[in-house]
């Protein structure tokens, strides 16, 4: 079993839809959680950074962390064709150097 | 504020050759991590450098080595290239301390290495 599991998709939604992207993990010591967006053949771009549990909102993006279920989510409201990309989750333990990434979910927002 | 930069953008090498990839960290960041991203996969941690020393290493053989310089820029060296080394190599910078990185981690655009 991988430490971080992420459905690879592709996930296709119509423009304007609310998108829900998710990751599950097995290591209960993970405390730092990040979401990245990666366009084809480009480096990942940091979208959201969360410590421990709870919600965080930034514009159209909301990140949720449920440590009791070992489950994190990224919601995208009013999705746009420009949101079409691969979304990667990443997480790490306190006091360690290594971020563990999911395989990424490919999202397509159809105009 | 200057972001993370990497060079070269693309590189083609043949099996058995050696390659050096370069990274300049974001202003104010003292820690550099290197990742390998195969097509369709998430980034895999290679190693991290803090204060010019290797701070931690993933499951990569010793032919993957690195350096960090006093200005916090870094190099990734790969010897005896194999076909499976073909991937996007990503550099990420962050603020860190010994044994840990803190705060957000920002990536550069990557170097795409093709081994023939």
Tab-separated table of C-alpha atoms in Angstrom:
chain	number	residue	atom	x	y	z
A	1	UNK	CA	0.000	0.000	0.000
A	2	UNK	CA	1.307	3.433	-0.931
A	3	UNK	CA	1.617	6.039	1.830
A	4	UNK	CA	-0.474	8.470	-0.203
A	5	UNK	CA	-3.249	7.374	-2.561
A	6	UNK	CA	-4.793	9.602	-5.196
A	7	UNK	CA	-7.216	8.690	-7.989
A	8	UNK	CA	-5.399	9.404	-11.279
A	9	UNK	CA	-8.580	10.345	-13.161
A	10	UNK	CA	-9.081	11.841	-15.641
A	11	UNK	CA	-11.929	13.773	-14.068
A	12	UNK	CA	-14.027	15.696	-16.607
A	13	UNK	CA	-16.441	18.418	-15.471
A	14	UNK	CA	-18.369	21.208	-17.224
A	15	UNK	CA	-17.270	24.795	-16.801
A	16	UNK	CA	-18.681	26.334	-13.623
A	17	UNK	CA	-18.916	23.041	-11.729
A	18	UNK	CA	-17.586	22.486	-8.212
A	19	UNK	CA	-14.666	20.075	-8.330
A	20	UNK	CA	-13.664	17.818	-5.458
A	21	UNK	CA	-10.192	16.282	-5.462
A	22	UNK	CA	-9.087	13.889	-2.728
A	23	UNK	CA	-6.155	12.038	-1.242
A	24	UNK	CA	-6.023	9.371	1.440
A	25	UNK	CA	-2.958	8.511	3.466
A	26	UNK	CA	-1.806	5.861	5.880
A	27	UNK	CA	0.770	7.680	8.038
A	28	UNK	CA	-0.986	9.264	11.022
A	29	UNK	CA	2.145	11.342	11.727
A	30	UNK	CA	1.626	13.534	8.660
A	31	UNK	CA	1.018	17.116	9.789
A	32	UNK	CA	1.781	19.290	6.761
A	33	UNK	CA	-0.439	19.062	3.698
A	34	UNK	CA	-0.098	20.796	0.358
A	35	UNK	CA	-1.889	20.893	-2.957
A	36	UNK	CA	-0.079	21.642	-6.186
A	37	UNK	CA	-1.322	22.285	-9.708
A	38	UNK	CA	0.867	21.072	-12.554
A	39	UNK	CA	0.330	21.922	-16.188
A	40	UNK	CA	1.690	19.536	-18.780
A	41	UNK	CA	5.512	19.471	-18.857
A	42	UNK	CA	5.780	22.242	-16.248
A	43	UNK	CA	6.839	22.362	-12.607
A	44	UNK	CA	4.188	22.048	-9.858
A	45	UNK	CA	2.671	25.316	-8.631
A	46	UNK	CA	1.747	25.562	-4.941
A	47	UNK	CA	-1.979	26.203	-4.444
A	48	UNK	CA	-2.695	25.508	-0.779
A	49	UNK	CA	-0.652	24.779	2.336
A	50	UNK	CA	-2.268	23.512	5.536
A	51	UNK	CA	-0.910	22.506	8.894
A	52	UNK	CA	-2.754	19.834	10.898
A	53	UNK	CA	-6.547	19.679	10.602
A	54	UNK	CA	-9.216	22.080	9.456
A	55	UNK	CA	-10.191	24.128	6.444
A	56	UNK	CA	-8.391	26.826	4.515
A	57	UNK	CA	-9.877	28.997	1.800
A	58	UNK	CA	-8.140	31.050	-0.878
A	59	UNK	CA	-10.288	32.520	-3.599
A	60	UNK	CA	-12.006	29.702	-5.471
A	61	UNK	CA	-9.966	27.043	-3.660
A	62	UNK	CA	-10.751	25.375	-0.329
A	63	UNK	CA	-8.519	22.777	1.297
A	64	UNK	CA	-9.832	20.438	3.980
A	65	UNK	CA	-7.902	18.072	6.212
A	66	UNK	CA	-9.614	15.308	8.200
A	67	UNK	CA	-6.879	13.661	10.215
A	68	UNK	CA	-9.258	11.239	11.942
A	69	UNK	CA	-10.121	9.758	8.541
A	70	UNK	CA	-6.646	10.350	7.047
A	71	UNK	CA	-8.293	12.165	4.169
A	72	UNK	CA	-7.629	15.503	2.529
A	73	UNK	CA	-9.641	17.357	-0.090
A	74	UNK	CA	-9.306	20.276	-2.454
A	75	UNK	CA	-12.467	21.976	-3.685
A	76	UNK	CA	-12.495	24.250	-6.713
A	77	UNK	CA	-15.550	26.480	-7.113
A	78	UNK	CA	-16.714	27.913	-10.439
A	79	UNK	CA	-14.203	25.767	-12.333
A	80	UNK	CA	-12.692	27.231	-15.504
A	81	UNK	CA	-11.071	25.601	-18.564
A	82	UNK	CA	-7.791	27.132	-17.338
A	83	UNK	CA	-8.067	24.884	-14.252
A	84	UNK	CA	-7.461	21.875	-16.523
A	85	UNK	CA	-4.247	20.394	-15.148
A	86	UNK	CA	-2.941	17.638	-12.889
A	87	UNK	CA	-3.471	18.227	-9.168
A	88	UNK	CA	-0.947	16.741	-6.767
A	89	UNK	CA	-1.289	16.338	-3.029
A	90	UNK	CA	1.818	16.231	-0.838
A	91	UNK	CA	2.337	15.720	2.872
A	92	UNK	CA	5.031	15.299	5.512
A	93	UNK	CA	5.669	14.696	9.195
A	94	UNK	CA	6.797	17.382	11.616
A	95	UNK	CA	10.565	17.447	11.987
A	96	UNK	CA	11.291	15.589	8.764
A	97	UNK	CA	12.590	16.732	5.426
A	98	UNK	CA	10.710	14.546	2.992
A	99	UNK	CA	7.423	15.380	1.292
A	100	UNK	CA	5.449	12.405	-0.006
A	101	UNK	CA	3.400	13.016	-3.132
A	102	UNK	CA	0.339	11.369	-4.576
A	103	UNK	CA	0.395	10.328	-8.222
A	104	UNK	CA	-1.831	13.255	-9.200
A	105	UNK	CA	-5.389	13.587	-10.512
A	106	UNK	CA	-5.831	14.833	-14.047
A	107	UNK	CA	-8.699	17.345	-14.297
A	108	UNK	CA	-10.397	18.492	-17.488
A	109	UNK	CA	-12.833	21.405	-17.342
A	110	UNK	CA	-14.927	21.488	-20.499
A	111	UNK	CA	-16.037	24.839	-21.949
B	1	UNK	CA	11.105	38.105	-5.106
B	2	UNK	CA	12.888	35.756	-7.515
B	3	UNK	CA	11.397	32.279	-7.923
B	4	UNK	CA	13.166	28.953	-8.305
B	5	UNK	CA	15.054	28.617	-11.575
B	6	UNK	CA	16.535	25.517	-13.193
B	7	UNK	CA	18.861	24.871	-16.100
B	8	UNK	CA	18.961	23.490	-18.662
B	9	UNK	CA	15.320	23.148	-19.729
B	10	UNK	CA	15.868	20.037	-21.791
B	11	UNK	CA	18.731	17.604	-22.089
B	12	UNK	CA	19.372	14.521	-24.196
B	13	UNK	CA	22.074	12.073	-23.142
B	14	UNK	CA	23.046	8.518	-24.007
B	15	UNK	CA	23.208	5.590	-21.638
B	16	UNK	CA	26.377	5.552	-19.523
B	17	UNK	CA	26.978	9.290	-19.723
B	18	UNK	CA	26.966	11.728	-16.810
B	19	UNK	CA	24.754	14.790	-16.370
B	20	UNK	CA	24.698	17.877	-14.133
B	21	UNK	CA	21.494	19.812	-13.494
B	22	UNK	CA	21.419	23.206	-11.800
B	23	UNK	CA	18.991	25.021	-9.513
B	24	UNK	CA	18.821	28.470	-7.971
B	25	UNK	CA	16.633	28.684	-4.902
B	26	UNK	CA	13.999	31.309	-4.220
B	27	UNK	CA	15.182	34.434	-2.452
B	28	UNK	CA	15.237	33.907	1.331
B	29	UNK	CA	15.222	30.098	1.091
B	30	UNK	CA	18.152	28.073	2.416
B	31	UNK	CA	17.010	24.513	1.652
B	32	UNK	CA	16.881	22.778	-1.712
B	33	UNK	CA	15.208	19.449	-2.454
B	34	UNK	CA	15.478	17.452	-5.665
B	35	UNK	CA	12.728	15.232	-7.065
B	36	UNK	CA	12.399	12.872	-10.003
B	37	UNK	CA	9.038	12.805	-11.766
B	38	UNK	CA	8.413	10.014	-14.269
B	39	UNK	CA	5.627	10.459	-16.799
B	40	UNK	CA	2.216	10.045	-15.164
B	41	UNK	CA	3.655	9.812	-11.651
B	42	UNK	CA	4.035	12.132	-8.696
B	43	UNK	CA	7.456	13.556	-7.813
B	44	UNK	CA	9.771	11.147	-5.960
B	45	UNK	CA	12.151	12.620	-3.376
B	46	UNK	CA	15.837	12.211	-4.257
B	47	UNK	CA	17.577	14.248	-1.537
B	48	UNK	CA	17.629	17.568	0.254
B	49	UNK	CA	20.459	20.007	0.946
B	50	UNK	CA	20.702	22.427	3.856
B	51	UNK	CA	23.787	24.491	4.675
B	52	UNK	CA	25.747	22.725	1.941
B	53	UNK	CA	25.168	19.272	3.423
B	54	UNK	CA	22.857	16.446	2.424
B	55	UNK	CA	19.987	16.573	4.896
B	56	UNK	CA	18.171	13.414	3.880
B	57	UNK	CA	17.872	10.997	0.973
B	58	UNK	CA	15.176	8.968	-0.736
B	59	UNK	CA	15.504	5.535	-2.353
B	60	UNK	CA	17.975	6.500	-5.049
B	61	UNK	CA	21.379	4.863	-5.700
B	62	UNK	CA	24.690	6.620	-4.950
B	63	UNK	CA	25.162	7.523	-8.624
B	64	UNK	CA	22.696	10.321	-7.830
B	65	UNK	CA	24.686	12.962	-5.954
B	66	UNK	CA	24.429	16.646	-5.285
B	67	UNK	CA	25.984	19.823	-4.036
B	68	UNK	CA	24.777	22.997	-2.428
B	69	UNK	CA	26.751	26.224	-2.647
B	70	UNK	CA	27.082	29.086	-0.131
B	71	UNK	CA	24.466	31.093	-2.067
B	72	UNK	CA	22.068	28.117	-1.590
B	73	UNK	CA	22.036	27.177	-5.261
B	74	UNK	CA	22.401	23.477	-5.941
B	75	UNK	CA	23.478	20.861	-8.463
B	76	UNK	CA	22.202	17.353	-9.102
B	77	UNK	CA	24.694	14.970	-10.689
B	78	UNK	CA	23.756	11.620	-12.163
B	79	UNK	CA	26.478	9.204	-13.254
B	80	UNK	CA	26.243	6.140	-15.474
B	81	UNK	CA	22.890	7.174	-16.901
B	82	UNK	CA	20.297	4.467	-17.462
B	83	UNK	CA	17.248	4.527	-19.725
B	84	UNK	CA	14.962	4.641	-16.648
B	85	UNK	CA	16.576	7.931	-15.580
B	86	UNK	CA	14.533	9.643	-18.299
B	87	UNK	CA	12.205	11.948	-16.346
B	88	UNK	CA	11.440	15.499	-15.306
B	89	UNK	CA	13.878	16.560	-12.578
B	90	UNK	CA	12.441	19.119	-10.226
B	91	UNK	CA	14.135	21.348	-7.732
B	92	UNK	CA	12.183	22.820	-4.817
B	93	UNK	CA	13.277	25.413	-2.300
B	94	UNK	CA	12.038	26.141	1.208
B	95	UNK	CA	13.130	27.625	4.506
B	96	UNK	CA	14.563	24.898	6.669
B	97	UNK	CA	16.615	23.744	9.569
B	98	UNK	CA	18.721	20.697	10.258
B	99	UNK	CA	16.654	17.554	9.759
B	100	UNK	CA	13.488	19.353	8.747
B	101	UNK	CA	12.048	21.765	6.278
B	102	UNK	CA	9.419	24.184	7.433
B	103	UNK	CA	6.803	26.089	5.559
B	104	UNK	CA	5.871	25.902	1.941
B	105	UNK	CA	7.998	24.300	-0.719
B	106	UNK	CA	8.198	25.994	-4.125
B	107	UNK	CA	9.191	24.219	-7.320
B	108	UNK	CA	11.151	25.317	-10.340
B	109	UNK	CA	10.057	24.570	-13.902
B	110	UNK	CA	12.114	21.382	-14.079
B	111	UNK	CA	14.699	19.895	-16.422
B	112	UNK	CA	13.450	17.230	-18.805
B	113	UNK	CA	16.141	14.577	-19.226
B	114	UNK	CA	15.934	12.031	-22.010
B	115	UNK	CA	18.361	9.102	-21.955
B	116	UNK	CA	18.763	7.243	-25.256
